[in-house]
Every structure is written in C-alpha cells, then in structure tokens.
Amino acid sequence: MMRIECPWCGGRDETEFHYGGEAHIARPEDPDALSDEAWADYLFMRANPRGVHAERWMHAQGCRQWFNVLRHTASHEVVAVYPMGAPRPDHPETAA
Amino acid sequence: MARYSILSLARNALTGHRDWPELWRSPEPKPAYDVVIVGGGGHGLATAYYLAKEHGVTDVAVVEKGWLAGGNIARNTTIIRSNYLWDESAAIYEHGLKLWEGLSRELNFNVMLRQRGVMNLAHTEHDVRESIRRVNANRLNGVDAEWLDAEGVKAFCPTISISPDVRYPVLGATLQRRGGVARHDAVAWGYARGADARGVDIVQHCEVTGIRQVRGRVTGVETSRGFIGARKVALVAAGHSSVLAEMAGLRLPVESHPLQAMVSEPLKPVLDCVVMSNAVHVYISQSDKGELVLGAGIDSFNSYGQRGGLHVLEDQLAALMQLFPAFSRARLLRSWGGIVDVCPDASPIVSKTPVEGLYINCGWGTGGFKATPSSGWTFAHTIARDEPHKLNAPFALDRFTSGALIDEHGAAAVAH
C-alpha cells in the first residue's frame, strides 16, 4: 500500500484517497472548433508513461480536496505533491 | 517438430525421458525479417503461429525483452468464455472459443482446456435485468448462454451460498457451459513450439529500445541486441504498449494498471465451475492442482510495477467469504500482479496504425487470456494482408476518433 502526503492532512494510507488519472488535461476552450483527432486526443489519449507521472488524487476520506502528485509508475515512489492549478514541478527524471 | 503421441511417449520412456527435443530453438536474431513481432507473450506467439500457418509468412521473429511467456500469460486466472454483450465482441470472442475447442489437437500440445461452465452472478434487480438481456444477446449471436435462478445456481454449484441474509444475495446467474479454464503456460508453449517448427525465430532477452522509420514507413527495431530490420513491425506488448507506441510517435487511449490474483493452498475438488461476480466482485475457479484461483478488479492508479495494494486483495476476499463461507478456513499461498492495458471502452485494439508497416494489438485489459487464439488469428490476418479481418475491423485504433466505441464494461466483469 502506498503512503500519500495530503497537502492539508499529512501522510495517510492510499485507501483514504481516490485516484483521478492524468493531471494537466485542460478541457478545450472551444470544443466545436476542434478536429475529431484533437477531440479524441483530449478525451481518450493518455501519456501513460513508465516513469514519473503527473496525476490527480483526492483525499476522499479526509479533507476531500483534490491535488496533484508526481509519482513513479514502476517504483510507486511519490516524488512531489503540489496544488491543483500549479504547473508541473521540474523533476530530473522526466516522463518516459 | 517431433510430434507427441502414445508412441513417442513409449519410445522416450525407453531412454528414461532424457532425449525429448527442446520445444523451440533459441536462435541469434538475423539482420532482418519480413515481420518482427514485439512481445513474446501469448498473443505475440499466437500471432506468429497463425502468420506462419494461415498466411505462409515464416520469415518472422518474435522478440521478447524478458523470457518467453513471463508476463500476463503467466499471471492471469485462465478464465475462458465468449458471453460478451455487443455483436462485435461476441463475434471475436466466440471465434476465439471455437479455436480453443480445437487447440490441443491443432497444436499437438495439451492446453488442458476444461469446459466446466462459467457463471456470472446477479445480485440486484438491475443485475438480473442486465444478465437476462445479455443471455438473449448472446443467443442471438450464436453464443451458448442460459439464465439460472438462485436455486439453479445452487444446483450447478453446490458449494456456493445463496442465503438471502446477506447484503447482496445471489438472485441468479448467467451460465455459459462452454466456458471454462485452460492451462495458461501450455497455451504459450504450444504456440511457441508450433511457430518455431514453421520457421519463426523466438528471440528472448531482446528488448526493443526504438522503432526506426523512414518517411512514415517502418524499417525495423533497435534492440538491446542490435538493429533488426523489418518490413513490418507488430506491437503486442500488453501493459507496455504505450511505451512502445511512443517510440513510434503514437499516443494510445490506454492506461496501464496492476491486476492482482492469488491462489490458496491446494484443496480436494470442491468447485468444478468458474464463478464470477461483478457486484460483490470476485472471480474464482479451482485449478487442476486443487488451488482456489482468485481475482477481481484492478488497482486504481497507473502502474508498471506488477504489484498492487493489499486492500484490493482484502476486498475480493471479503466478497469470497459472502459467496463461499466454507472457504474461510482456506489459507492463501501467494498473490501476484500483472500490468494490464485498459481501454476507455474495455475493448481491445487490433489495428493498423498511422505509420505504414506498423501494427498494434493491445488494450485487452483484464480479459486477454481468453482471447489469445482469436487475438493472434485476427492480428496475423491484419499483418499479412495489411488490412483487418472483418472480426477485428471494429477494433481499430480510429474508433476513438470516429466515436464507434464498443462499451463492454458490463461483460468485461472486472471493475476498471
């Protein structure tokens, strides 16, 4: 089981959290203006790296706040926790 | 290929079984092939076998970064069935089930197919309606399916509890009698042996690190053992599909997750069918060795780690205790995880790609084992003819652009 550092409540077990998938996917401002390919890319295509992954978590059984996490998808190591809306922090090991 | 028979068994008994030939060679990779298949799991080996057998394409290499059949083909719970809801899925999975039914004879290798029947339980009114709908859809597609009420479930599987005094009592089940289990290793080994005998090179411990293209056309793969040229490259890498696709500049609608399974200590025969429950969420069968083989849903997060959280196993064991209180005394022997590539519509991708000469077979998610024969069969057709067979045409990569998704979250029977 992973331990995740909630920015508000501190370190808790993974079971308290809800996973929200890849972070930083912004809904297009004007979907009608997009090509089918661009819309499919927004809806369905995902980075899915083997390496450091930027992803969203929510502290479902605590403060119920969403936040972003950089986590390694092979080691499961959490390397950074940062607020929603903040840019992805620099990390030496970029996404594979 | 030395055929197995009662005579070969007797002959080898005379020499103390020391002279059985190896199942496949371990050749050095040649500088180039017609087709390089990336991934030596069940689907990759089946693809190689059907390329050689059905299409006469024998200048083929299967390159595998680990050892042959060490990934999901060795990690699944071996359940085989074809009772999917939509026409497209029923067709491809039923084609697979028919191939399964002749596979031991075809491969001259006992894959130990046991058609014990697969029950998918219903625990709520909604489950009951959906299940009966699926039985009807299956029958219209020529897939054997029956609806059992709770008493029927108990008669078919006396070990199960149909007590009404639980939160989600068993109200009934769909039954596919032709469903069952097979020996997962034997499937991979049988396909590998058959492909090797037809001239396919199986190259283990050879990791693909790049996909070389010239003007939008594939020319080969960079590997840990040097460049291997290829007119066509076929990616069949399950959980690592996104990593390989990125080497070719492609993004996939796939996310990789751990899927865990576990077995108990061996018990006397106690369960002679496969039982699956979406609602309380566990699936179980008993192996030929007597172990109870269990699985359930994926871990929620993206991972390539081949392991998951203990709480996921606890959840499915809680479900098991409701369905089979008698198993509460069984001790678990081990658990493990595999990395499954999950598509948004819980259906696979068996497809050409925007890159000429590059083909991809992925997204089987939690249910790829049952599809091993039809996945290989349709993918081989797609590679050899450079166009999909009508069975896999609906499972193209561009369905995510066209919107023609094939939503099988219900029939997939595994939460994702």
JSON list of C-alpha atoms in Angstrom, two decimals, chain A residues 1-2 14-15 17-19 21-22 25 36-37 39-51 53 55 57 71-77 95-96, chain B residues 65 239-240 242-243 246 251-258 299-312 314 344 397 399-403 405:
[
{"chain": "A", "resi": 1, "resn": "MET", "atom": "CA", "xyz": [0.00, 0.00, 0.00]},
{"chain": "A", "resi": 2, "resn": "MET", "atom": "CA", "xyz": [1.24, 3.48, -0.83]},
{"chain": "A", "resi": 14, "resn": "GLU", "atom": "CA", "xyz": [-3.61, 5.08, -0.04]},
{"chain": "A", "resi": 15, "resn": "THR", "atom": "CA", "xyz": [-7.01, 3.68, 0.96]},
{"chain": "A", "resi": 17, "resn": "PHE", "atom": "CA", "xyz": [-7.58, 8.57, -1.40]},
{"chain": "A", "resi": 18, "resn": "HIS", "atom": "CA", "xyz": [-9.36, 8.46, -4.72]},
{"chain": "A", "resi": 19, "resn": "TYR", "atom": "CA", "xyz": [-7.29, 8.36, -7.89]},
{"chain": "A", "resi": 21, "resn": "GLY", "atom": "CA", "xyz": [-5.92, 9.91, -13.51]},
{"chain": "A", "resi": 22, "resn": "GLU", "atom": "CA", "xyz": [-3.53, 12.03, -15.54]},
{"chain": "A", "resi": 25, "resn": "ILE", "atom": "CA", "xyz": [-5.51, 17.81, -19.15]},
{"chain": "A", "resi": 36, "resn": "ASP", "atom": "CA", "xyz": [-12.12, 14.87, -34.43]},
{"chain": "A", "resi": 37, "resn": "GLU", "atom": "CA", "xyz": [-8.49, 13.90, -33.86]},
{"chain": "A", "resi": 39, "resn": "TRP", "atom": "CA", "xyz": [-11.14, 15.95, -29.55]},
{"chain": "A", "resi": 40, "resn": "ALA", "atom": "CA", "xyz": [-10.21, 12.24, -29.36]},
{"chain": "A", "resi": 41, "resn": "ASP", "atom": "CA", "xyz": [-6.79, 13.23, -28.07]},
{"chain": "A", "resi": 42, "resn": "TYR", "atom": "CA", "xyz": [-8.39, 15.27, -25.29]},
{"chain": "A", "resi": 43, "resn": "LEU", "atom": "CA", "xyz": [-10.99, 12.64, -24.41]},
{"chain": "A", "resi": 44, "resn": "PHE", "atom": "CA", "xyz": [-9.09, 9.38, -24.71]},
{"chain": "A", "resi": 45, "resn": "MET", "atom": "CA", "xyz": [-5.37, 9.59, -25.42]},
{"chain": "A", "resi": 46, "resn": "ARG", "atom": "CA", "xyz": [-3.13, 9.41, -22.38]},
{"chain": "A", "resi": 47, "resn": "ALA", "atom": "CA", "xyz": [0.61, 9.70, -21.71]},
{"chain": "A", "resi": 48, "resn": "ASN", "atom": "CA", "xyz": [0.70, 6.52, -19.61]},
{"chain": "A", "resi": 49, "resn": "PRO", "atom": "CA", "xyz": [4.48, 6.71, -19.08]},
{"chain": "A", "resi": 50, "resn": "ARG", "atom": "CA", "xyz": [6.70, 4.16, -17.44]},
{"chain": "A", "resi": 51, "resn": "GLY", "atom": "CA", "xyz": [8.42, 6.70, -15.20]},
{"chain": "A", "resi": 53, "resn": "HIS", "atom": "CA", "xyz": [3.63, 10.51, -13.98]},
{"chain": "A", "resi": 55, "resn": "GLU", "atom": "CA", "xyz": [-1.63, 12.63, -11.73]},
{"chain": "A", "resi": 57, "resn": "TRP", "atom": "CA", "xyz": [-5.58, 12.40, -6.25]},
{"chain": "A", "resi": 71, "resn": "ARG", "atom": "CA", "xyz": [4.70, 9.58, -8.82]},
{"chain": "A", "resi": 72, "resn": "HIS", "atom": "CA", "xyz": [6.95, 7.00, -10.42]},
{"chain": "A", "resi": 73, "resn": "THR", "atom": "CA", "xyz": [4.80, 4.34, -12.09]},
{"chain": "A", "resi": 74, "resn": "ALA", "atom": "CA", "xyz": [7.28, 1.50, -11.65]},
{"chain": "A", "resi": 75, "resn": "SER", "atom": "CA", "xyz": [8.58, 2.16, -8.10]},
{"chain": "A", "resi": 76, "resn": "HIS", "atom": "CA", "xyz": [5.32, 3.87, -6.94]},
{"chain": "A", "resi": 77, "resn": "GLU", "atom": "CA", "xyz": [7.51, 6.46, -5.21]},
{"chain": "A", "resi": 95, "resn": "ALA", "atom": "CA", "xyz": [8.28, 11.27, -18.04]},
{"chain": "A", "resi": 96, "resn": "ALA", "atom": "CA", "xyz": [9.47, 8.34, -20.14]},
{"chain": "B", "resi": 65, "resn": "LYS", "atom": "CA", "xyz": [12.57, -8.42, -23.51]},
{"chain": "B", "resi": 239, "resn": "GLY", "atom": "CA", "xyz": [0.93, -3.32, -20.32]},
{"chain": "B", "resi": 240, "resn": "HIS", "atom": "CA", "xyz": [3.93, -1.77, -22.08]},
{"chain": "B", "resi": 242, "resn": "SER", "atom": "CA", "xyz": [2.11, 2.88, -24.56]},
{"chain": "B", "resi": 243, "resn": "VAL", "atom": "CA", "xyz": [5.88, 2.79, -24.05]},
{"chain": "B", "resi": 246, "resn": "GLU", "atom": "CA", "xyz": [5.63, 6.36, -28.01]},
{"chain": "B", "resi": 251, "resn": "ARG", "atom": "CA", "xyz": [-0.37, 8.16, -28.36]},
{"chain": "B", "resi": 252, "resn": "LEU", "atom": "CA", "xyz": [-2.75, 5.43, -27.24]},
{"chain": "B", "resi": 253, "resn": "PRO", "atom": "CA", "xyz": [-6.08, 5.58, -25.39]},
{"chain": "B", "resi": 254, "resn": "VAL", "atom": "CA", "xyz": [-4.65, 3.08, -22.94]},
{"chain": "B", "resi": 255, "resn": "GLU", "atom": "CA", "xyz": [-3.71, 3.21, -19.29]},
{"chain": "B", "resi": 256, "resn": "SER", "atom": "CA", "xyz": [-1.63, 0.55, -17.55]},
{"chain": "B", "resi": 257, "resn": "HIS", "atom": "CA", "xyz": [-2.81, -0.75, -14.19]},
{"chain": "B", "resi": 258, "resn": "PRO", "atom": "CA", "xyz": [-1.89, -3.59, -11.85]},
{"chain": "B", "resi": 299, "resn": "ASP", "atom": "CA", "xyz": [-5.67, -1.21, -8.64]},
{"chain": "B", "resi": 300, "resn": "SER", "atom": "CA", "xyz": [-6.89, 2.29, -9.41]},
{"chain": "B", "resi": 301, "resn": "PHE", "atom": "CA", "xyz": [-3.62, 4.00, -10.28]},
{"chain": "B", "resi": 302, "resn": "ASN", "atom": "CA", "xyz": [-1.34, 3.81, -13.33]},
{"chain": "B", "resi": 303, "resn": "SER", "atom": "CA", "xyz": [1.49, 1.39, -12.75]},
{"chain": "B", "resi": 304, "resn": "TYR", "atom": "CA", "xyz": [4.14, -0.73, -14.40]},
{"chain": "B", "resi": 305, "resn": "GLY", "atom": "CA", "xyz": [5.13, -2.28, -11.09]},
{"chain": "B", "resi": 306, "resn": "GLN", "atom": "CA", "xyz": [3.50, -5.75, -11.38]},
{"chain": "B", "resi": 307, "resn": "ARG", "atom": "CA", "xyz": [2.20, -5.43, -7.83]},
{"chain": "B", "resi": 308, "resn": "GLY", "atom": "CA", "xyz": [-0.64, -3.70, -6.05]},
{"chain": "B", "resi": 309, "resn": "GLY", "atom": "CA", "xyz": [-2.16, -2.88, -2.68]},
{"chain": "B", "resi": 310, "resn": "LEU", "atom": "CA", "xyz": [-3.17, -5.47, -0.11]},
{"chain": "B", "resi": 311, "resn": "HIS", "atom": "CA", "xyz": [-6.51, -3.73, 0.41]},
{"chain": "B", "resi": 312, "resn": "VAL", "atom": "CA", "xyz": [-7.53, -4.74, -3.12]},
{"chain": "B", "resi": 314, "resn": "GLU", "atom": "CA", "xyz": [-8.86, -7.89, 1.12]},
{"chain": "B", "resi": 344, "resn": "PRO", "atom": "CA", "xyz": [-11.75, 3.51, -22.16]},
{"chain": "B", "resi": 397, "resn": "LEU", "atom": "CA", "xyz": [-7.46, 2.45, -33.28]},
{"chain": "B", "resi": 399, "resn": "ARG", "atom": "CA", "xyz": [-12.73, 4.15, -33.31]},
{"chain": "B", "resi": 400, "resn": "PHE", "atom": "CA", "xyz": [-11.68, 6.64, -30.65]},
{"chain": "B", "resi": 401, "resn": "THR", "atom": "CA", "xyz": [-11.77, 9.34, -33.30]},
{"chain": "B", "resi": 402, "resn": "SER", "atom": "CA", "xyz": [-14.93, 8.18, -35.06]},
{"chain": "B", "resi": 403, "resn": "GLY", "atom": "CA", "xyz": [-16.75, 7.58, -31.78]},
{"chain": "B", "resi": 405, "resn": "LEU", "atom": "CA", "xyz": [-16.75, 2.66, -29.24]}
]
